Amino acid sequence: MPRRAPVNKKLGRPRDVDSAETRSTLLDVSRRIFARDGYGATTNRSIAEEVGITTGAIYHYFNSKADLYAEVYEVVQHIVYDRFEMVLDEPGTLTERFSRALDAAVELNRNDSSIAGFVVTVPSEMQRHPELAELLVPIRNRTATFITRLVADAAEAGEFSDGVNTRAVEDLLNSVLSGLAIFSTVTGDIDRHRQAVSALQLFLAGELVKGRGR
């Protein structure tokens, strides 16, 4: 059986360019491993081996595994909500804009399924590991901010029927986004995710089922 070639591990303090590249690679690799194995089962060794550095070199970039996880989470927040917030810059009704956000989620998942895989585990990881909750709470409000703005714009435009509770609408939309992310992660089937979103978009447009008398 042929011997496996040794990983070329970088030693010493990295140069500036190498440091930035290695840090970016560390975050990408860590996201995939955290999404696949979970926070508790992920080790610095497994991350370092895939990146091609020593385990000790990780501490040049992050003080602890918890700090690394928090940084991955913040990067994911930027990836997802920078894209989602582009929806807020485009005109349209609540359902039209939310539909575009659903399209953006499908595109993100198709490009890198580990993003949704990471996001859906965050709430349970925070419950299991209190040290994460302390780090993540200050940076986990972008989801709520995006949905709040979406609903507030619709309310200001007079889109809602009398008596509609806008907080309930926010809870509904948040549940839909998180539920679809969980669905895509559990099934691992990007096409089914796309089809589920398409069915929801027809529902939002009032075109999913035939009306009476048709």
XYZ file of C-alpha atoms in Angstrom:
214
model
C 0.000 0.000 0.000
C 1.586 3.348 -1.033
C 2.536 5.688 1.772
C 0.524 8.874 2.026
C 2.552 11.956 1.217
C 3.085 14.108 4.326
C 1.194 17.380 4.574
C 3.461 20.351 4.111
C 2.786 22.273 7.318
C 3.764 25.911 7.617
C 5.889 26.703 10.654
C 6.729 29.970 12.324
C 5.003 33.329 12.078
C 3.385 33.684 8.602
C 4.208 36.526 6.271
C 1.434 39.110 5.860
C 0.117 37.766 2.539
C 0.365 34.154 3.627
C -1.233 35.088 6.936
C -4.304 36.626 5.287
C -4.690 33.712 2.888
C -4.257 31.128 5.622
C -6.747 32.905 7.866
C -9.333 32.934 5.076
C -8.704 29.240 4.388
C -8.993 28.485 8.095
C -12.419 30.101 8.217
C -13.660 28.281 5.106
C -12.402 24.886 6.250
C -13.671 25.417 9.786
C -17.152 26.288 8.525
C -17.345 23.053 6.554
C -16.087 20.928 9.454
C -18.276 22.639 12.062
C -21.286 22.138 9.776
C -20.422 18.477 9.197
C -19.214 17.352 12.639
C -20.608 19.919 15.072
C -18.705 22.179 17.446
C -18.045 19.579 20.134
C -16.663 16.905 17.809
C -14.515 19.306 15.802
C -10.881 19.461 16.872
C -8.145 21.932 16.083
C -6.161 18.979 14.763
C -8.801 18.041 12.175
C -8.973 21.652 11.006
C -5.187 22.090 10.902
C -4.658 18.885 8.921
C -7.070 19.975 6.205
C -5.613 23.488 6.033
C -2.059 22.146 6.000
C -0.694 23.893 9.081
C 0.319 22.774 12.557
C -2.291 22.694 15.293
C -0.331 25.278 17.237
C -0.375 27.673 14.273
C -4.132 28.085 14.670
C -3.444 30.055 17.842
C -1.623 32.662 15.795
C -5.028 33.549 14.377
C -7.517 32.642 17.118
C -7.191 32.356 20.888
C -9.531 29.374 21.137
C -11.873 27.109 19.208
C -14.778 29.196 20.525
C -13.231 32.371 19.090
C -12.741 30.584 15.760
C -16.392 29.463 15.756
C -17.560 33.005 16.524
C -15.491 34.403 13.662
C -16.908 31.801 11.273
C -20.396 32.785 12.393
C -19.725 36.475 11.810
C -18.356 35.790 8.316
C -21.420 33.664 7.502
C -23.681 36.459 8.727
C -21.982 38.854 6.317
C -22.205 36.412 3.392
C -25.910 35.717 3.928
C -27.254 39.075 4.973
C -25.172 41.229 2.648
C -26.941 39.264 -0.081
C -30.350 39.410 1.591
C -30.127 43.115 2.260
C -29.749 43.756 -1.464
C -33.420 42.752 -1.545
C -34.243 45.740 0.660
C -32.720 48.075 -1.925
C -35.144 46.846 -4.593
C -38.776 48.033 -4.794
C -41.718 45.684 -4.438
C -44.336 44.343 -2.097
C -43.546 42.252 0.965
C -44.216 38.997 -0.872
C -42.179 40.082 -3.910
C -39.175 41.068 -1.830
C -39.394 38.017 0.404
C -39.605 35.855 -2.717
C -36.349 37.399 -3.924
C -34.775 36.620 -0.545
C -35.829 32.993 -0.999
C -34.150 32.969 -4.424
C -31.000 34.372 -2.830
C -31.052 31.589 -0.225
C -31.304 28.948 -2.961
C -28.382 30.516 -4.828
C -26.239 30.634 -1.680
C -27.044 27.008 -0.905
C -26.231 25.916 -4.433
C -22.872 27.710 -4.278
C -21.914 26.364 -0.845
C -24.241 24.104 1.149
C -22.023 24.328 4.235
C -23.319 27.860 4.849
C -26.863 26.646 5.593
C -25.427 23.567 7.284
C -23.510 25.793 9.677
C -26.322 28.288 10.312
C -28.972 25.740 11.259
C -26.794 24.246 14.009
C -25.982 27.545 15.733
C -28.999 27.665 18.126
C -28.418 24.124 19.427
C -24.663 24.693 19.700
C -25.294 27.805 21.801
C -27.462 25.755 24.164
C -24.886 22.979 24.497
C -21.892 25.294 24.847
C -22.540 28.415 26.988
C -19.163 29.851 26.032
C -20.481 30.235 22.476
C -23.634 32.061 23.557
C -21.580 34.797 25.188
C -19.617 35.322 21.984
C -22.465 34.996 19.465
C -25.320 36.968 21.013
C -23.807 40.372 20.137
C -23.461 39.421 16.444
C -26.602 37.376 15.787
C -29.115 40.181 15.246
C -28.771 40.633 11.490
C -31.470 38.058 10.771
C -33.975 39.892 12.922
C -32.923 43.267 11.532
C -33.465 42.144 7.930
C -36.924 40.703 8.601
C -37.923 43.651 10.805
C -37.075 46.114 8.041
C -38.926 44.024 5.466
C -42.086 43.946 7.568
C -41.778 47.589 8.626
C -41.590 48.693 4.993
C -44.741 46.706 4.214
C -46.554 48.189 7.200
C -45.550 51.718 6.199
C -46.858 51.057 2.680
C -50.203 49.962 4.117
C -49.961 46.402 2.806
C -51.386 44.629 5.835
C -55.038 43.972 6.540
C -56.532 45.522 9.664
C -55.622 43.694 12.836
C -52.525 41.938 11.481
C -49.856 41.567 14.165
C -46.585 42.594 12.517
C -44.516 40.812 15.175
C -46.319 37.608 14.242
C -45.454 38.250 10.589
C -41.789 38.646 11.542
C -41.905 35.359 13.465
C -43.528 33.651 10.482
C -40.954 34.855 7.969
C -38.062 33.978 10.284
C -39.538 30.495 10.728
C -39.897 30.038 6.966
C -36.272 31.014 6.288
C -34.867 28.830 9.055
C -37.199 25.945 8.205
C -36.128 25.886 4.563
C -32.469 26.049 5.605
C -33.005 23.035 7.868
C -34.842 21.214 5.089
C -32.015 21.777 2.608
C -29.459 20.575 5.159
C -31.387 17.469 6.227
C -32.195 16.335 2.682
C -28.875 17.387 1.176
C -30.825 17.815 -2.052
C -30.423 21.232 -3.657
C -33.051 20.515 -6.321
C -35.687 19.642 -3.706
C -34.829 22.858 -1.891
C -35.340 24.803 -5.113
C -38.630 23.043 -5.797
C -39.903 23.687 -2.272
C -39.062 27.377 -2.644
C -40.787 27.494 -6.033
C -43.947 25.973 -4.519
C -43.852 28.541 -1.717
C -43.446 31.357 -4.222
C -46.538 30.133 -6.081
C -48.361 30.052 -2.754
C -47.311 33.624 -1.963
C -48.479 34.735 -5.418
C -51.854 33.019 -4.955
C -51.134 30.632 -7.825
C -50.504 27.338 -6.021
C -54.084 26.061 -5.966
C -57.070 26.652 -8.198
C -59.731 28.983 -6.913
C -63.301 27.857 -6.492
C -65.352 27.974 -9.661
C -62.365 27.548 -11.996
